[in-house]
Amino acid sequence: EVEGFTGNPAPLLLFEPGAYKFNGIEVQGISTDKDREGGRRFGTNVAWVWKQAGIKIVHLGGLASAIDIEQKISIGRPDLALIPVGGGPKAYTPQEAKDALKMLNPKITIPTHYRTEAADPATCDIAAVDEFLTLVDGIPVRNAGGDTIALSPTDLPNEGSVIEVLSYNFGDGVSAQQ
């Protein structure tokens, strides 16, 4: 139960690695080093893996360290991967994101943690999604047309991979696509 939140069922806050089950969904939290210094600077990140509606999903969170072989085995091959791509001290650079994409080989990748038009490029220390997209040239890119995506197993590519870029919301009801 999460303090300050109510509801039925009560919200559940997951923040530690481990195996969890709620609302019929099994979730595996895999420990990774958040930073490029073995976790010495920012500690542990948790990559979350679960299967929902027949689709295996991995959310890498704010990950900057390379995925090691044990973590890769625990993750397996996801159908859908949410991968940070903008860099900075707590997330993959575009090149590191490309390396993670190559290692995980998901059917669909959703880039996360990148600079949008809402940020000032002079003061924002993360890259725009285009820097990642340029590096993965050859992988088809689709724009979801919104800030959500609905998928079923039949929507997954039979071969290869695709990158799905979601729009973001400025907070004033106006959306833009990167």
mmCIF file of C-alpha atoms in Angstrom:
data_model
loop_
_atom_site.group_PDB
_atom_site.id
_atom_site.type_symbol
_atom_site.label_atom_id
_atom_site.label_comp_id
_atom_site.label_asym_id
_atom_site.label_seq_id
_atom_site.Cartn_x
_atom_site.Cartn_y
_atom_site.Cartn_z
ATOM 1 C CA GLU A 1 0.000 0.000 0.000
ATOM 2 C CA VAL A 2 1.242 3.466 -0.845
ATOM 3 C CA GLU A 3 0.916 6.069 1.864
ATOM 4 C CA GLY A 4 -1.334 8.966 0.884
ATOM 5 C CA PHE A 5 -3.123 7.053 -1.893
ATOM 6 C CA THR A 6 -6.436 5.305 -1.597
ATOM 7 C CA GLY A 7 -8.432 3.044 -3.815
ATOM 8 C CA ASN A 8 -9.639 -0.479 -4.214
ATOM 9 C CA PRO A 9 -7.388 -2.212 -4.775
ATOM 10 C CA ALA A 10 -4.913 0.009 -2.955
ATOM 11 C CA PRO A 11 -2.032 1.202 -5.167
ATOM 12 C CA LEU A 12 1.180 -0.779 -4.952
ATOM 13 C CA LEU A 13 4.583 0.887 -5.176
ATOM 14 C CA LEU A 14 7.358 -1.350 -6.461
ATOM 15 C CA PHE A 15 10.897 -0.089 -6.037
ATOM 16 C CA GLU A 16 13.083 -3.053 -5.077
ATOM 17 C CA PRO A 17 14.243 -5.938 -7.282
ATOM 18 C CA GLY A 18 12.326 -9.165 -6.841
ATOM 19 C CA ALA A 19 9.305 -11.129 -8.022
ATOM 20 C CA TYR A 20 5.845 -9.701 -7.411
ATOM 21 C CA LYS A 21 2.299 -10.631 -8.347
ATOM 22 C CA PHE A 22 -0.703 -8.333 -8.293
ATOM 23 C CA ASN A 23 -3.969 -8.177 -10.213
ATOM 24 C CA GLY A 24 -2.985 -11.431 -11.922
ATOM 25 C CA ILE A 25 0.220 -9.984 -13.393
ATOM 26 C CA GLU A 26 3.647 -11.317 -12.443
ATOM 27 C CA VAL A 27 6.340 -8.628 -12.382
ATOM 28 C CA GLN A 28 10.077 -9.283 -12.134
ATOM 29 C CA GLY A 29 12.351 -6.475 -10.935
ATOM 30 C CA ILE A 30 15.933 -6.997 -12.103
ATOM 31 C CA SER A 31 18.714 -5.132 -10.334
ATOM 32 C CA THR A 32 21.035 -3.068 -12.524
ATOM 33 C CA ASP A 33 23.590 -0.368 -11.771
ATOM 34 C CA LYS A 34 22.005 3.011 -12.420
ATOM 35 C CA ASP A 35 25.243 4.689 -13.476
ATOM 36 C CA ARG A 36 28.357 3.912 -15.492
ATOM 37 C CA GLU A 37 30.420 3.588 -12.287
ATOM 38 C CA GLY A 38 29.073 0.283 -10.984
ATOM 39 C CA GLY A 39 26.328 2.033 -9.025
ATOM 40 C CA ARG A 40 28.827 3.950 -6.891
ATOM 41 C CA ARG A 41 27.416 7.317 -7.923
ATOM 42 C CA PHE A 42 23.628 6.797 -8.136
ATOM 43 C CA GLY A 43 23.032 3.293 -6.773
ATOM 44 C CA THR A 44 20.651 0.703 -8.135
ATOM 45 C CA ASN A 45 18.163 0.907 -10.979
ATOM 46 C CA VAL A 46 15.442 -1.690 -11.379
ATOM 47 C CA ALA A 47 14.484 -2.965 -14.824
ATOM 48 C CA TRP A 48 10.895 -4.232 -14.756
ATOM 49 C CA VAL A 49 9.760 -7.213 -16.832
ATOM 50 C CA TRP A 50 6.173 -8.410 -17.103
ATOM 51 C CA LYS A 51 3.735 -9.992 -19.509
ATOM 52 C CA GLN A 52 0.448 -8.261 -20.154
ATOM 53 C CA ALA A 53 -2.219 -9.141 -22.735
ATOM 54 C CA GLY A 54 0.179 -11.677 -24.239
ATOM 55 C CA ILE A 55 2.993 -9.135 -24.701
ATOM 56 C CA LYS A 56 6.322 -9.379 -22.844
ATOM 57 C CA ILE A 57 7.370 -5.889 -21.730
ATOM 58 C CA VAL A 58 10.613 -4.560 -20.257
ATOM 59 C CA HIS A 59 10.950 -1.046 -18.864
ATOM 60 C CA LEU A 60 14.606 -0.222 -18.272
ATOM 61 C CA GLY A 61 13.840 2.845 -16.148
ATOM 62 C CA GLY A 62 16.697 5.316 -15.835
ATOM 63 C CA LEU A 63 19.505 2.994 -16.812
ATOM 64 C CA ALA A 64 23.022 4.112 -17.787
ATOM 65 C CA SER A 65 25.003 0.893 -17.240
ATOM 66 C CA ALA A 66 25.418 -1.810 -19.844
ATOM 67 C CA ILE A 67 23.220 -4.876 -19.518
ATOM 68 C CA ASP A 68 25.358 -7.835 -18.471
ATOM 69 C CA ILE A 69 24.795 -11.425 -19.561
ATOM 70 C CA GLU A 70 22.973 -12.450 -16.354
ATOM 71 C CA GLN A 71 20.604 -9.502 -16.683
ATOM 72 C CA LYS A 72 20.062 -10.338 -20.367
ATOM 73 C CA ILE A 73 19.171 -13.915 -19.436
ATOM 74 C CA SER A 74 16.716 -12.665 -16.790
ATOM 75 C CA ILE A 75 15.121 -10.225 -19.244
ATOM 76 C CA GLY A 76 15.059 -12.558 -22.243
ATOM 77 C CA ARG A 77 13.756 -11.197 -25.539
ATOM 78 C CA PRO A 78 10.999 -8.668 -24.933
ATOM 79 C CA ASP A 79 8.202 -7.949 -27.354
ATOM 80 C CA LEU A 80 8.201 -4.326 -26.185
ATOM 81 C CA ALA A 81 11.128 -2.441 -24.611
ATOM 82 C CA LEU A 82 11.085 1.040 -23.122
ATOM 83 C CA ILE A 83 14.675 2.262 -23.388
ATOM 84 C CA PRO A 84 16.126 5.607 -22.216
ATOM 85 C CA VAL A 85 17.954 7.291 -25.111
ATOM 86 C CA GLY A 86 18.868 10.865 -24.142
ATOM 87 C CA GLY A 87 22.026 10.433 -22.075
ATOM 88 C CA GLY A 88 23.059 12.413 -19.063
ATOM 89 C CA PRO A 89 24.526 10.823 -15.941
ATOM 90 C CA LYS A 90 21.486 8.587 -15.255
ATOM 91 C CA ALA A 91 20.410 7.271 -18.660
ATOM 92 C CA TYR A 92 21.793 5.737 -21.829
ATOM 93 C CA THR A 93 23.382 7.965 -24.420
ATOM 94 C CA PRO A 94 21.985 7.425 -27.910
ATOM 95 C CA GLN A 95 24.891 5.026 -28.680
ATOM 96 C CA GLU A 96 24.422 3.084 -25.426
ATOM 97 C CA ALA A 97 20.687 2.857 -26.171
ATOM 98 C CA LYS A 98 21.507 1.468 -29.610
ATOM 99 C CA ASP A 99 23.760 -1.150 -27.958
ATOM 100 C CA ALA A 100 20.960 -2.109 -25.513
ATOM 101 C CA LEU A 101 18.508 -2.336 -28.402
ATOM 102 C CA LYS A 102 20.892 -4.649 -30.252
ATOM 103 C CA MET A 103 21.364 -6.840 -27.155
ATOM 104 C CA LEU A 104 17.683 -7.121 -26.227
ATOM 105 C CA ASN A 105 16.374 -7.288 -29.816
ATOM 106 C CA PRO A 106 12.795 -6.287 -28.942
ATOM 107 C CA LYS A 107 10.065 -6.357 -31.552
ATOM 108 C CA ILE A 108 8.983 -2.821 -30.611
ATOM 109 C CA THR A 109 11.085 -0.165 -28.878
ATOM 110 C CA ILE A 110 9.675 2.957 -27.270
ATOM 111 C CA PRO A 111 12.379 5.581 -26.614
ATOM 112 C CA THR A 112 12.168 7.336 -23.240
ATOM 113 C CA HIS A 113 14.153 9.997 -21.364
ATOM 114 C CA TYR A 114 15.016 12.423 -24.149
ATOM 115 C CA ARG A 115 14.901 16.176 -24.674
ATOM 116 C CA THR A 116 11.666 17.530 -26.125
ATOM 117 C CA GLU A 117 10.726 20.917 -27.554
ATOM 118 C CA ALA A 118 9.569 21.910 -24.071
ATOM 119 C CA ALA A 119 13.221 21.981 -22.871
ATOM 120 C CA ASP A 120 15.846 24.609 -23.589
ATOM 121 C CA PRO A 121 18.680 22.892 -25.516
ATOM 122 C CA ALA A 122 21.154 25.353 -23.949
ATOM 123 C CA THR A 123 20.383 24.175 -20.416
ATOM 124 C CA CYS A 124 19.062 20.628 -20.879
ATOM 125 C CA ASP A 125 21.839 18.013 -20.629
ATOM 126 C CA ILE A 126 20.022 15.244 -22.520
ATOM 127 C CA ALA A 127 19.809 14.624 -26.267
ATOM 128 C CA ALA A 128 16.747 14.776 -28.478
ATOM 129 C CA VAL A 129 15.254 11.483 -29.695
ATOM 130 C CA ASP A 130 16.462 12.256 -33.236
ATOM 131 C CA GLU A 131 20.070 11.556 -32.190
ATOM 132 C CA PHE A 132 19.067 8.002 -31.255
ATOM 133 C CA LEU A 133 16.906 7.555 -34.361
ATOM 134 C CA THR A 134 19.814 8.598 -36.601
ATOM 135 C CA LEU A 135 22.020 5.878 -35.062
ATOM 136 C CA VAL A 136 19.462 3.127 -35.606
ATOM 137 C CA ASP A 137 18.933 3.989 -39.255
ATOM 138 C CA GLY A 138 17.376 1.016 -40.999
ATOM 139 C CA ILE A 139 14.890 0.219 -38.230
ATOM 140 C CA PRO A 140 11.451 1.520 -39.219
ATOM 141 C CA VAL A 141 10.146 4.380 -37.058
ATOM 142 C CA ARG A 142 6.440 4.882 -36.449
ATOM 143 C CA ASN A 143 4.799 7.766 -34.658
ATOM 144 C CA ALA A 144 1.994 6.534 -32.422
ATOM 145 C CA GLY A 145 0.058 9.759 -32.932
ATOM 146 C CA GLY A 146 -0.516 10.184 -29.208
ATOM 147 C CA ASP A 147 0.939 9.623 -25.780
ATOM 148 C CA THR A 148 -0.476 6.105 -25.444
ATOM 149 C CA ILE A 149 -0.314 2.949 -27.505
ATOM 150 C CA ALA A 150 -2.660 -0.031 -27.658
ATOM 151 C CA LEU A 151 -1.139 -3.336 -28.738
ATOM 152 C CA SER A 152 -2.149 -6.926 -29.068
ATOM 153 C CA PRO A 153 0.142 -9.814 -29.996
ATOM 154 C CA THR A 154 -1.099 -9.552 -33.604
ATOM 155 C CA ASP A 155 0.290 -5.971 -33.771
ATOM 156 C CA LEU A 156 3.851 -7.175 -33.158
ATOM 157 C CA PRO A 157 6.154 -7.378 -36.187
ATOM 158 C CA ASN A 158 6.604 -10.929 -37.467
ATOM 159 C CA GLU A 159 10.194 -10.152 -38.416
ATOM 160 C CA GLY A 160 12.655 -7.479 -37.404
ATOM 161 C CA SER A 161 11.959 -4.582 -35.133
ATOM 162 C CA VAL A 162 10.216 -1.217 -35.140
ATOM 163 C CA ILE A 163 10.655 1.942 -33.073
ATOM 164 C CA GLU A 164 7.464 3.588 -31.856
ATOM 165 C CA VAL A 165 7.822 7.256 -30.855
ATOM 166 C CA LEU A 166 5.071 8.535 -28.579
ATOM 167 C CA SER A 167 4.116 12.181 -28.368
ATOM 168 C CA TYR A 168 4.541 14.100 -25.148
ATOM 169 C CA ASN A 169 2.269 16.556 -23.405
ATOM 170 C CA PHE A 170 3.380 20.049 -22.446
ATOM 171 C CA GLY A 171 1.023 20.025 -19.454
ATOM 172 C CA ASP A 172 -1.315 22.636 -20.947
ATOM 173 C CA GLY A 173 -3.375 20.153 -22.922
ATOM 174 C CA VAL A 174 -1.255 20.646 -26.036
ATOM 175 C CA SER A 175 0.605 17.665 -27.444
ATOM 176 C CA ALA A 176 3.470 17.613 -29.885
ATOM 177 C CA GLN A 177 5.310 14.816 -31.586
ATOM 178 C CA GLN A 178 9.041 14.660 -31.697
#
